[in-house]
Amino acid sequence: MQSDRPTIFALSSGRPPAAVAVIRVCGPKASVALERLIGRVPQPRQAALARVRDPAWGEAIDEALAIWFPGPRSETGEDMAELQVHGGHAVIAAVLDALGAIEGCRLAEPGEFTRRAFENGRLDLTEVEGLADLVAAETPAQRRHAFRQLKGLIGDRAEAWRKQIIEALALVEARIDFSDEADVPEDLVGPALYAAQQLRCEIGEALANSRGERLREGLVVAIAGPPNAGKSTLLNRLARREAAIVSPDPGTTRDVIEVHLNLADYPVTLLDTAGIRESGDPVEQEGVRRALARVEGADLVLWVIDGSATGGAVSETPENPIKSELWVLRNKIDLAVDKLCKNSESRSTKTFAISAATGDGVDALVSGLAAYAQEYFSATESSIVTRARHRKALEETAAALDRALAYSAVGSEELIAEELRSAATMLGRLTGRVDVEDILDVIFRDFCIGK
Ligand code: GDP
């Protein structure tokens, strides 16, 4: 760790004013900062009550708790100091000013503490992502999953896979490099390919469970249907806030409106799509195009129809083949002549009779949605892929392993080695720990070449 590295500091707690503010300092001058501001460096990792003074004038700024975390056993791996002061604007400004006046100290950039933790090997990339997810988590399910990721759910697995690939690669490389040596066994490639095959299956299983990605973004539920059916009214009722413009004029909801809900503790993103219909107006056509694209990508479509006029003509359901599950909502039952319309469930779809305006039937719909979300997310506990980046890295790893296995038919050890190397690199990219030197380490550790 270079000692000329800037020392960074920042307010790490939430927006002031607050009862307490946490100011963190990280880098080679962290101990100097403590000496200047509180006149000493407390015992490591023990909270100490201290008077914080402005080093320029000696004026007392506040009384604080100070904690000293010497590196490398700190969160970032570098020397760190933490001051817990009273969370007023002026107190915070005075402490930050005093820190800024110390040579070699500057305000941290966004994410810079975590970046240092990564650079110093305290967190891998997937753990950095887990930390970001934990801070952003809105539902218990998101929180649980983010915490597991922060604790190495995918990172440890990827690292274990990478090590296994490197071991397989070491076997193949040994076969290539030392094939004329008497003490290197003939069949090193067979066990390497067997290991690659096993790994390919494990990675395939991890990729098959894609619901972890939805846990971050939320289950996507699109509200669609003809204009004036009551989609925006329903969205408002579900969101219990005025997110969409409710208007009696068809075609006013041009853009796709998103509302994030916590349904039975699971994240759900509700989309209000523009009234899907033919239109000559280019702006409206664009709205229709976007609406259709979002509907197609949704997990569940709530197709709203005006149930008062026709008794809910199912012919109004969309003509384009929607791949998502579709529920039909017969809205405006408060106006229906036939007040007996009931919820129903057939093999292909569920139908709910509701009134978005009065709220009739909406509780049953919400229960249905909550059950759907719960069922959908029940598979996420075992899912390790939570981001497109993970998916891409694992897909590329799997593709490289497939190619390595395919080359075994041709018997080309160089090509097998090449593909195993690229599989290891993909996994290294996933965790941010690409290091080819360790391939050599494994060769020398596992084989007594000795000459
Ligand atoms: P959208 O075009 O599908 O988004 O439809 P809106 O939500 O803008 O609703 C169109 C009109 O129908 C508005 O005047 C709403 O107040 C009315 N409306 C929506 N739902 C109901 C309902 O359940 N009952 C009645 N009586 N009117 C409704």
Short mmCIF file of C-alpha atoms and ligand atoms in Angstrom, two decimals:
data_model
loop_
_atom_site.label_atom_id
_atom_site.label_comp_id
_atom_site.label_asym_id
_atom_site.label_seq_id
_atom_site.Cartn_x
_atom_site.Cartn_y
_atom_site.Cartn_z
CA MET A 1 0.00 0.00 0.00
CA GLN A 2 1.61 3.28 -1.06
CA SER A 3 1.86 5.91 1.66
CA ASP A 4 1.42 8.70 -0.93
CA ARG A 5 -2.11 7.46 -1.59
CA PRO A 6 -4.63 10.20 -0.74
CA THR A 7 -6.47 9.87 2.52
CA ILE A 8 -10.18 10.14 1.89
CA PHE A 9 -13.00 11.19 4.18
CA ALA A 10 -16.77 11.50 3.93
CA LEU A 11 -20.00 11.68 5.81
CA SER A 12 -21.07 8.03 5.72
CA SER A 13 -24.43 8.30 7.47
CA GLY A 14 -27.67 9.69 6.02
CA ARG A 15 -28.78 13.19 5.20
CA PRO A 16 -28.42 15.74 8.01
CA PRO A 17 -29.79 16.96 10.32
CA ALA A 18 -29.88 13.73 12.30
CA ALA A 19 -29.17 12.66 15.86
CA VAL A 20 -25.80 11.23 14.96
CA ALA A 21 -23.51 11.59 11.94
CA VAL A 22 -20.77 9.12 11.09
CA ILE A 23 -17.68 10.57 9.41
CA ARG A 24 -15.13 8.10 8.11
CA VAL A 25 -11.51 8.67 7.20
CA CYS A 26 -9.47 6.13 5.25
CA GLY A 27 -5.82 6.11 4.21
CA PRO A 28 -2.28 6.76 5.46
CA LYS A 29 -3.20 10.03 7.22
CA ALA A 30 -6.14 8.57 9.18
CA SER A 31 -4.09 8.47 12.41
CA VAL A 32 -2.82 12.02 11.79
CA ALA A 33 -6.44 13.12 11.36
CA LEU A 34 -7.34 11.65 14.76
CA GLU A 35 -4.35 13.30 16.44
CA ARG A 36 -5.19 16.67 14.94
CA LEU A 37 -8.90 16.54 15.71
CA ILE A 38 -9.05 14.72 19.06
CA GLY A 39 -5.44 14.89 20.19
CA ARG A 40 -4.77 11.14 20.29
CA VAL A 41 -5.24 7.80 18.59
CA PRO A 42 -7.53 5.60 20.71
CA GLN A 43 -7.05 1.87 21.32
CA PRO A 44 -7.82 -0.08 18.12
CA ARG A 45 -11.48 -1.01 17.61
CA GLN A 46 -12.65 0.52 20.89
CA ALA A 47 -15.02 3.44 21.06
CA ALA A 48 -13.49 6.42 22.88
CA LEU A 49 -15.26 9.56 24.04
CA ALA A 50 -13.33 12.56 22.74
CA ARG A 51 -13.55 16.33 22.35
CA VAL A 52 -13.27 17.25 18.68
CA ARG A 53 -11.36 20.51 18.16
CA ASP A 54 -10.72 22.63 15.13
CA PRO A 55 -6.94 22.19 14.69
CA ALA A 56 -6.57 25.75 13.37
CA TRP A 57 -8.08 27.58 16.38
CA GLY A 58 -8.33 24.92 19.05
CA GLU A 59 -12.04 25.65 19.35
CA ALA A 60 -14.16 22.73 20.51
CA ILE A 61 -16.50 21.62 17.72
CA ASP A 62 -18.31 18.76 19.41
CA GLU A 63 -17.96 15.76 21.67
CA ALA A 64 -17.73 12.54 19.71
CA LEU A 65 -17.14 8.85 19.80
CA ALA A 66 -13.93 8.04 17.98
CA ILE A 67 -12.92 4.60 16.76
CA TRP A 68 -9.57 3.64 15.30
CA PHE A 69 -9.37 0.69 12.87
CA PRO A 70 -5.74 0.16 11.88
CA GLY A 71 -5.18 -1.59 8.54
CA PRO A 72 -5.08 -4.19 7.22
CA ARG A 73 -7.81 -5.54 9.55
CA SER A 74 -10.21 -2.76 8.61
CA GLU A 75 -13.17 -2.65 6.26
CA THR A 76 -11.09 -1.19 3.43
CA GLY A 77 -7.84 -2.88 4.39
CA GLU A 78 -6.26 0.54 5.09
CA ASP A 79 -6.00 2.61 8.26
CA MET A 80 -9.42 3.96 9.09
CA ALA A 81 -10.87 6.34 11.63
CA GLU A 82 -14.50 6.90 12.45
CA LEU A 83 -15.98 9.86 14.25
CA GLN A 84 -19.56 9.75 15.49
CA VAL A 85 -20.57 13.35 16.04
CA HIS A 86 -23.90 15.11 16.50
CA GLY A 87 -25.63 15.16 13.14
CA GLY A 88 -26.17 18.89 12.59
CA HIS A 89 -25.18 20.65 9.38
CA ALA A 90 -22.71 23.02 11.09
CA VAL A 91 -21.04 20.30 13.16
CA ILE A 92 -20.56 18.11 10.09
CA ALA A 93 -19.31 21.03 7.98
CA ALA A 94 -16.77 22.03 10.66
CA VAL A 95 -15.39 18.47 10.98
CA LEU A 96 -15.19 18.01 7.20
CA ASP A 97 -13.45 21.41 6.85
CA ALA A 98 -10.92 20.47 9.53
CA LEU A 99 -10.21 17.16 7.77
CA GLY A 100 -9.91 18.88 4.39
CA ALA A 101 -7.26 21.20 5.82
CA ILE A 102 -4.92 18.28 6.56
CA GLU A 103 -2.38 17.80 3.81
CA GLY A 104 -3.00 14.65 1.77
CA CYS A 105 -6.68 14.44 2.84
CA ARG A 106 -9.56 15.01 0.47
CA LEU A 107 -13.29 14.26 0.22
CA ALA A 108 -14.01 10.73 -0.98
CA GLU A 109 -15.60 10.15 -4.37
CA PRO A 110 -18.81 8.10 -4.57
CA GLY A 111 -18.11 4.47 -3.74
CA GLU A 112 -14.43 5.15 -3.05
CA PHE A 113 -14.29 3.39 0.33
CA THR A 114 -15.77 0.24 -1.21
CA ARG A 115 -13.46 0.60 -4.17
CA ARG A 116 -10.49 0.58 -1.81
CA ALA A 117 -11.89 -2.49 -0.05
CA PHE A 118 -12.02 -4.18 -3.48
CA GLU A 119 -8.55 -3.02 -4.50
CA ASN A 120 -7.15 -4.28 -1.22
CA GLY A 121 -8.81 -7.67 -1.66
CA ARG A 122 -11.28 -7.21 1.24
CA LEU A 123 -14.29 -7.66 -1.06
CA ASP A 124 -14.61 -9.26 -4.47
CA LEU A 125 -16.71 -7.70 -7.21
CA THR A 126 -19.80 -9.78 -6.45
CA GLU A 127 -19.55 -8.83 -2.78
CA VAL A 128 -19.29 -5.18 -3.79
CA GLU A 129 -22.51 -5.70 -5.76
CA GLY A 130 -24.09 -7.46 -2.77
CA LEU A 131 -23.21 -4.48 -0.60
CA ALA A 132 -24.82 -2.12 -3.12
CA ASP A 133 -27.92 -4.34 -3.19
CA LEU A 134 -28.08 -4.47 0.59
CA VAL A 135 -28.08 -0.68 0.81
CA ALA A 136 -30.78 -0.52 -1.91
CA ALA A 137 -32.90 -3.42 -0.56
CA GLU A 138 -36.54 -2.48 -0.03
CA THR A 139 -38.10 -5.82 0.87
CA PRO A 140 -37.01 -8.53 3.33
CA ALA A 141 -36.46 -10.98 0.46
CA GLN A 142 -34.13 -8.52 -1.28
CA ARG A 143 -32.32 -7.83 1.97
CA ARG A 144 -31.79 -11.52 2.71
CA HIS A 145 -30.49 -12.23 -0.77
CA ALA A 146 -28.19 -9.18 -0.86
CA PHE A 147 -26.72 -10.12 2.52
CA ARG A 148 -26.00 -13.63 1.32
CA GLN A 149 -24.33 -12.21 -1.75
CA LEU A 150 -22.27 -9.83 0.37
CA LYS A 151 -21.15 -12.89 2.31
CA GLY A 152 -19.96 -14.62 -0.85
CA LEU A 153 -23.00 -16.50 -2.18
CA ILE A 154 -21.89 -16.27 -5.80
CA GLY A 155 -18.33 -15.00 -5.28
CA ASP A 156 -17.21 -18.00 -3.23
CA ARG A 157 -18.87 -20.39 -5.63
CA ALA A 158 -17.27 -18.71 -8.66
CA GLU A 159 -13.90 -18.71 -6.95
CA ALA A 160 -14.22 -22.42 -6.12
CA TRP A 161 -15.17 -23.15 -9.74
CA ARG A 162 -12.27 -21.08 -10.98
CA LYS A 163 -9.85 -23.02 -8.79
CA GLN A 164 -11.21 -26.31 -10.10
CA ILE A 165 -10.80 -25.11 -13.67
CA ILE A 166 -7.24 -24.00 -12.93
CA GLU A 167 -6.50 -27.43 -11.47
CA ALA A 168 -7.92 -29.09 -14.60
CA LEU A 169 -5.89 -26.68 -16.71
CA ALA A 170 -2.77 -27.49 -14.72
CA LEU A 171 -3.22 -31.15 -15.60
CA VAL A 172 -3.57 -30.39 -19.31
CA GLU A 173 -0.64 -27.98 -19.25
CA ALA A 174 1.51 -30.54 -17.46
CA ARG A 175 0.64 -33.03 -20.16
CA ILE A 176 1.66 -30.50 -22.85
CA ASP A 177 4.79 -29.17 -21.18
CA PHE A 178 6.23 -32.31 -19.72
CA SER A 179 4.91 -35.00 -22.05
CA ASP A 180 8.41 -36.34 -22.63
CA GLU A 181 9.22 -36.61 -18.95
CA ALA A 182 9.12 -40.12 -17.58
CA ASP A 183 7.50 -39.26 -14.24
CA VAL A 184 4.44 -37.45 -15.69
CA PRO A 185 1.54 -39.91 -16.04
CA GLU A 186 0.04 -40.46 -19.50
CA ASP A 187 -3.58 -39.76 -18.80
CA LEU A 188 -3.84 -36.31 -17.32
CA VAL A 189 -6.34 -34.97 -19.83
CA GLY A 190 -9.09 -37.51 -19.03
CA PRO A 191 -9.47 -36.42 -15.38
CA ALA A 192 -9.27 -32.77 -16.45
CA LEU A 193 -12.13 -33.22 -18.89
CA TYR A 194 -14.15 -35.14 -16.35
CA ALA A 195 -13.79 -32.20 -13.92
CA ALA A 196 -14.73 -29.77 -16.71
CA GLN A 197 -17.85 -31.81 -17.44
CA GLN A 198 -18.91 -31.75 -13.77
CA LEU A 199 -18.38 -28.01 -13.59
CA ARG A 200 -20.32 -27.46 -16.79
CA CYS A 201 -23.32 -29.21 -15.17
CA GLU A 202 -23.08 -27.14 -11.99
CA ILE A 203 -22.83 -23.87 -13.93
CA GLY A 204 -25.74 -24.98 -16.13
CA GLU A 205 -27.85 -25.55 -13.01
CA ALA A 206 -26.96 -22.12 -11.65
CA LEU A 207 -27.92 -20.54 -14.97
CA ALA A 208 -31.24 -22.40 -15.13
CA ASN A 209 -32.46 -20.51 -12.08
CA SER A 210 -32.92 -16.98 -13.37
CA ARG A 211 -35.30 -15.70 -10.74
CA GLY A 212 -32.57 -14.10 -8.66
CA GLU A 213 -32.40 -11.34 -11.25
CA ARG A 214 -36.09 -10.63 -10.67
CA LEU A 215 -35.46 -10.40 -6.95
CA ARG A 216 -33.45 -7.25 -7.58
CA GLU A 217 -35.75 -5.73 -10.22
CA GLY A 218 -39.04 -7.05 -8.92
CA LEU A 219 -41.59 -9.32 -10.52
CA VAL A 220 -42.86 -7.37 -13.52
CA VAL A 221 -46.64 -7.12 -13.73
CA ALA A 222 -48.02 -5.16 -16.68
CA ILE A 223 -51.47 -3.65 -16.60
CA ALA A 224 -52.69 -3.61 -20.18
CA GLY A 225 -55.92 -3.47 -22.13
CA PRO A 226 -58.02 -1.16 -24.29
CA PRO A 227 -58.24 2.59 -23.55
CA ASN A 228 -60.64 3.68 -20.83
CA ALA A 229 -60.92 0.20 -19.37
CA GLY A 230 -59.66 1.59 -16.05
CA LYS A 231 -55.97 0.62 -16.07
CA SER A 232 -54.68 3.84 -14.51
CA THR A 233 -57.43 3.81 -11.92
CA LEU A 234 -56.45 0.28 -11.00
CA LEU A 235 -52.76 1.16 -10.81
CA ASN A 236 -53.58 4.02 -8.48
CA ARG A 237 -55.67 1.80 -6.31
CA LEU A 238 -52.96 -0.85 -6.16
CA ALA A 239 -50.22 1.67 -5.51
CA ARG A 240 -52.47 3.69 -3.19
CA ARG A 241 -50.95 6.83 -4.59
CA GLU A 242 -51.41 9.12 -7.54
CA ALA A 243 -48.72 7.68 -9.82
CA ALA A 244 -50.70 7.58 -13.05
CA ILE A 245 -52.87 10.27 -14.52
CA VAL A 246 -56.46 9.09 -14.40
CA SER A 247 -58.33 10.68 -17.24
CA PRO A 248 -61.57 9.94 -19.11
CA ASP A 249 -59.92 10.81 -22.47
CA PRO A 250 -58.60 7.73 -24.28
CA GLY A 251 -54.88 7.69 -25.03
CA THR A 252 -53.61 10.10 -22.37
CA THR A 253 -51.37 7.60 -20.63
CA ARG A 254 -48.76 7.59 -23.35
CA ASP A 255 -45.65 6.60 -21.47
CA VAL A 256 -45.22 3.46 -19.48
CA ILE A 257 -45.58 4.30 -15.80
CA GLU A 258 -43.79 2.15 -13.23
CA VAL A 259 -44.73 1.70 -9.62
CA HIS A 260 -42.66 -0.39 -7.23
CA LEU A 261 -44.62 -2.31 -4.64
CA ASN A 262 -43.82 -4.54 -1.74
CA LEU A 263 -46.34 -7.36 -2.04
CA ALA A 264 -46.25 -10.03 0.67
CA ASP A 265 -42.65 -8.88 1.28
CA TYR A 266 -41.67 -9.49 -2.34
CA PRO A 267 -40.74 -6.75 -4.82
CA VAL A 268 -43.23 -6.17 -7.62
CA THR A 269 -42.95 -3.62 -10.40
CA LEU A 270 -46.33 -2.61 -11.79
CA LEU A 271 -46.42 -1.16 -15.28
CA ASP A 272 -49.29 0.92 -16.58
CA THR A 273 -49.10 0.66 -20.35
CA ALA A 274 -50.54 3.13 -22.81
CA GLY A 275 -53.98 2.22 -24.10
CA ILE A 276 -52.94 -0.33 -26.69
CA ARG A 277 -54.77 0.48 -29.94
CA GLU A 278 -54.19 1.45 -33.54
CA SER A 279 -53.38 5.11 -33.97
CA GLY A 280 -52.23 7.47 -36.74
CA ASP A 281 -50.59 9.86 -34.28
CA PRO A 282 -46.82 9.15 -34.28
CA VAL A 283 -46.46 10.08 -30.60
CA GLU A 284 -49.23 7.67 -29.71
CA GLN A 285 -47.75 5.00 -31.98
CA GLU A 286 -44.49 5.29 -30.07
CA GLY A 287 -46.40 4.90 -26.81
CA VAL A 288 -48.09 1.80 -28.19
CA ARG A 289 -44.76 0.35 -29.36
CA ARG A 290 -43.17 0.85 -25.93
CA ALA A 291 -46.23 -0.50 -24.16
CA LEU A 292 -46.17 -3.67 -26.24
CA ALA A 293 -42.45 -4.18 -25.65
CA ARG A 294 -42.89 -3.91 -21.88
CA VAL A 295 -45.95 -6.18 -21.90
CA GLU A 296 -44.01 -8.81 -23.80
CA GLY A 297 -41.21 -8.71 -21.22
CA ALA A 298 -43.56 -8.86 -18.22
CA ASP A 299 -43.94 -11.95 -16.04
CA LEU A 300 -47.65 -11.45 -15.66
CA VAL A 301 -50.13 -9.36 -17.63
CA LEU A 302 -53.30 -8.05 -16.04
CA TRP A 303 -55.53 -7.50 -19.05
CA VAL A 304 -58.20 -5.00 -18.03
CA ILE A 305 -61.50 -4.83 -19.89
CA ASP A 306 -64.57 -2.73 -19.32
CA GLY A 307 -66.83 -5.33 -17.75
CA SER A 308 -69.81 -2.99 -17.54
CA ALA A 309 -70.59 -2.72 -21.25
CA THR A 310 -70.26 -6.15 -22.79
CA GLY A 311 -70.10 -8.26 -19.69
CA GLY A 312 -66.39 -8.55 -20.43
CA ALA A 313 -65.97 -9.59 -24.03
CA VAL A 314 -62.96 -11.84 -24.04
CA SER A 315 -62.54 -10.95 -27.71
CA GLU A 316 -60.97 -7.75 -26.39
CA THR A 317 -57.96 -9.71 -25.17
CA PRO A 318 -54.80 -8.99 -27.17
CA GLU A 319 -54.37 -10.56 -30.58
CA ASN A 320 -50.58 -10.64 -30.46
CA PRO A 321 -49.32 -13.80 -28.86
CA ILE A 322 -48.19 -12.74 -25.38
CA LYS A 323 -45.82 -15.20 -23.80
CA SER A 324 -46.39 -13.99 -20.24
CA GLU A 325 -49.11 -15.41 -18.03
CA LEU A 326 -52.29 -13.39 -18.54
CA TRP A 327 -55.11 -12.70 -16.11
CA VAL A 328 -58.32 -11.04 -17.30
CA LEU A 329 -59.74 -8.31 -15.06
CA ARG A 330 -63.38 -7.46 -15.73
CA ASN A 331 -63.40 -3.94 -14.40
CA LYS A 332 -66.26 -1.54 -13.55
CA ILE A 333 -68.47 -4.27 -12.09
CA ASP A 334 -70.11 -1.47 -10.08
CA LEU A 335 -71.77 -0.45 -13.38
CA ALA A 336 -72.48 -3.96 -14.65
CA VAL A 337 -76.11 -4.94 -15.14
CA ASP A 338 -75.16 -8.49 -14.35
CA LYS A 339 -73.90 -8.00 -10.80
CA LEU A 340 -73.38 -11.72 -10.48
CA CYS A 341 -70.13 -11.78 -12.42
CA LYS A 342 -67.65 -13.84 -10.43
CA ASN A 343 -63.96 -14.54 -10.28
CA SER A 344 -63.12 -17.68 -12.20
CA GLU A 345 -60.17 -19.80 -12.98
CA SER A 346 -59.74 -21.95 -16.03
CA ARG A 347 -56.71 -23.98 -17.04
CA SER A 348 -55.42 -21.19 -19.27
CA THR A 349 -56.26 -18.05 -17.32
CA LYS A 350 -57.69 -16.49 -14.21
CA THR A 351 -60.51 -13.98 -14.36
CA PHE A 352 -61.21 -11.42 -11.65
CA ALA A 353 -64.32 -9.25 -11.44
CA ILE A 354 -63.33 -5.91 -9.92
CA SER A 355 -64.18 -2.28 -9.62
CA ALA A 356 -61.03 -0.17 -9.66
CA ALA A 357 -63.17 2.83 -8.74
CA THR A 358 -64.93 1.43 -5.66
CA GLY A 359 -62.29 -1.17 -4.73
CA ASP A 360 -64.70 -4.10 -4.97
CA GLY A 361 -62.85 -7.33 -5.71
CA VAL A 362 -59.44 -5.62 -5.47
CA ASP A 363 -58.52 -7.40 -2.21
CA ALA A 364 -58.99 -10.76 -3.92
CA LEU A 365 -56.83 -9.58 -6.80
CA VAL A 366 -54.09 -8.40 -4.39
CA SER A 367 -54.18 -11.75 -2.57
CA GLY A 368 -53.90 -13.51 -5.93
CA LEU A 369 -50.91 -11.34 -6.86
CA ALA A 370 -49.23 -11.89 -3.49
CA ALA A 371 -49.64 -15.67 -3.82
CA TYR A 372 -48.25 -15.48 -7.35
CA ALA A 373 -45.22 -13.45 -6.19
CA GLN A 374 -44.58 -15.81 -3.30
CA GLU A 375 -44.75 -18.84 -5.57
CA TYR A 376 -42.58 -17.11 -8.18
CA PHE A 377 -39.89 -16.16 -5.69
CA SER A 378 -39.88 -19.42 -3.75
CA ALA A 379 -37.13 -20.58 -6.10
CA THR A 380 -34.87 -17.58 -5.45
CA GLU A 381 -33.44 -18.93 -2.20
CA SER A 382 -31.20 -21.23 -4.20
CA SER A 383 -30.54 -18.79 -7.01
CA ILE A 384 -27.08 -17.27 -7.15
CA VAL A 385 -27.37 -15.19 -10.33
CA THR A 386 -28.78 -11.75 -9.49
CA ARG A 387 -27.39 -9.62 -12.29
CA ALA A 388 -27.07 -9.72 -16.07
CA ARG A 389 -23.29 -9.42 -15.54
CA HIS A 390 -23.22 -12.69 -13.57
CA ARG A 391 -25.37 -14.40 -16.17
CA LYS A 392 -23.14 -13.23 -19.01
CA ALA A 393 -19.94 -14.31 -17.23
CA LEU A 394 -21.38 -17.73 -16.40
CA GLU A 395 -22.76 -18.19 -19.93
CA GLU A 396 -19.34 -17.37 -21.37
CA THR A 397 -17.68 -19.75 -18.92
CA ALA A 398 -20.12 -22.51 -19.89
CA ALA A 399 -19.52 -21.85 -23.59
CA ALA A 400 -15.74 -22.08 -23.10
CA LEU A 401 -16.15 -25.36 -21.18
CA ASP A 402 -18.37 -26.69 -23.98
CA ARG A 403 -15.68 -25.86 -26.52
CA ALA A 404 -13.00 -27.48 -24.33
CA LEU A 405 -15.10 -30.64 -24.14
CA ALA A 406 -15.72 -30.56 -27.89
CA TYR A 407 -11.97 -30.32 -28.58
CA SER A 408 -11.42 -33.48 -26.59
CA ALA A 409 -12.96 -35.35 -29.52
CA VAL A 410 -10.25 -33.89 -31.77
CA GLY A 411 -7.66 -34.65 -29.11
CA SER A 412 -6.05 -31.21 -29.23
CA GLU A 413 -4.53 -30.55 -25.81
CA GLU A 414 -3.47 -27.01 -26.74
CA LEU A 415 -7.01 -26.05 -27.72
CA ILE A 416 -8.48 -27.68 -24.60
CA ALA A 417 -5.99 -25.73 -22.47
CA GLU A 418 -6.86 -22.52 -24.31
CA GLU A 419 -10.59 -22.93 -23.63
CA LEU A 420 -10.06 -23.89 -19.98
CA ARG A 421 -7.88 -20.82 -19.60
CA SER A 422 -10.60 -18.63 -21.05
CA ALA A 423 -13.24 -20.26 -18.79
CA ALA A 424 -11.05 -19.44 -15.77
CA THR A 425 -10.61 -15.87 -17.01
CA MET A 426 -14.40 -15.43 -17.34
CA LEU A 427 -14.89 -16.54 -13.75
CA GLY A 428 -12.00 -14.33 -12.67
CA ARG A 429 -13.78 -11.44 -14.28
CA LEU A 430 -16.93 -12.30 -12.39
CA THR A 431 -15.19 -11.86 -9.05
CA GLY A 432 -12.66 -9.33 -10.36
CA ARG A 433 -9.73 -11.58 -9.44
CA VAL A 434 -8.06 -12.47 -12.69
CA ASP A 435 -4.60 -13.78 -11.99
CA VAL A 436 -2.90 -16.17 -14.37
CA GLU A 437 0.17 -16.58 -12.19
CA ASP A 438 -1.66 -19.02 -9.95
CA ILE A 439 -1.86 -21.55 -12.79
CA LEU A 440 1.89 -21.94 -12.47
CA ASP A 441 1.62 -22.14 -8.68
CA VAL A 442 -0.74 -25.09 -9.00
CA ILE A 443 1.54 -26.89 -11.44
CA PHE A 444 4.48 -26.58 -9.08
CA ARG A 445 2.47 -27.41 -6.02
CA ASP A 446 0.73 -30.51 -7.33
CA PHE A 447 3.56 -32.05 -9.33
CA CYS A 448 7.00 -32.92 -8.09
CA ILE A 449 8.79 -31.88 -11.22
CA GLY A 450 11.83 -31.17 -9.13
CA LYS A 451 14.55 -30.65 -11.67
P1 GDP B 1 -57.33 3.64 -18.83
O1 GDP B 1 -57.38 4.38 -20.12
O2 GDP B 1 -57.53 2.17 -19.05
O3 GDP B 1 -56.10 3.91 -18.00
O4 GDP B 1 -58.61 4.10 -17.99
P2 GDP B 1 -58.73 5.13 -16.76
O5 GDP B 1 -58.19 4.53 -15.53
O6 GDP B 1 -58.21 6.45 -17.19
O7 GDP B 1 -60.30 5.15 -16.58
C1 GDP B 1 -61.18 5.58 -17.61
C2 GDP B 1 -62.45 6.08 -16.99
O8 GDP B 1 -63.14 5.00 -16.37
C3 GDP B 1 -62.26 7.11 -15.89
O9 GDP B 1 -63.27 8.06 -15.99
C4 GDP B 1 -62.38 6.33 -14.60
O10 GDP B 1 -62.84 7.11 -13.52
C5 GDP B 1 -63.41 5.29 -15.02
N1 GDP B 1 -63.29 4.07 -14.24
C6 GDP B 1 -62.17 3.31 -14.05
N2 GDP B 1 -62.46 2.22 -13.30
C7 GDP B 1 -63.78 2.30 -13.00
C8 GDP B 1 -64.68 1.43 -12.25
O11 GDP B 1 -64.32 0.40 -11.69
N3 GDP B 1 -65.96 1.85 -12.16
C9 GDP B 1 -66.41 2.99 -12.75
N4 GDP B 1 -67.68 3.30 -12.61
N5 GDP B 1 -65.61 3.78 -13.45
C10 GDP B 1 -64.31 3.46 -13.59
#
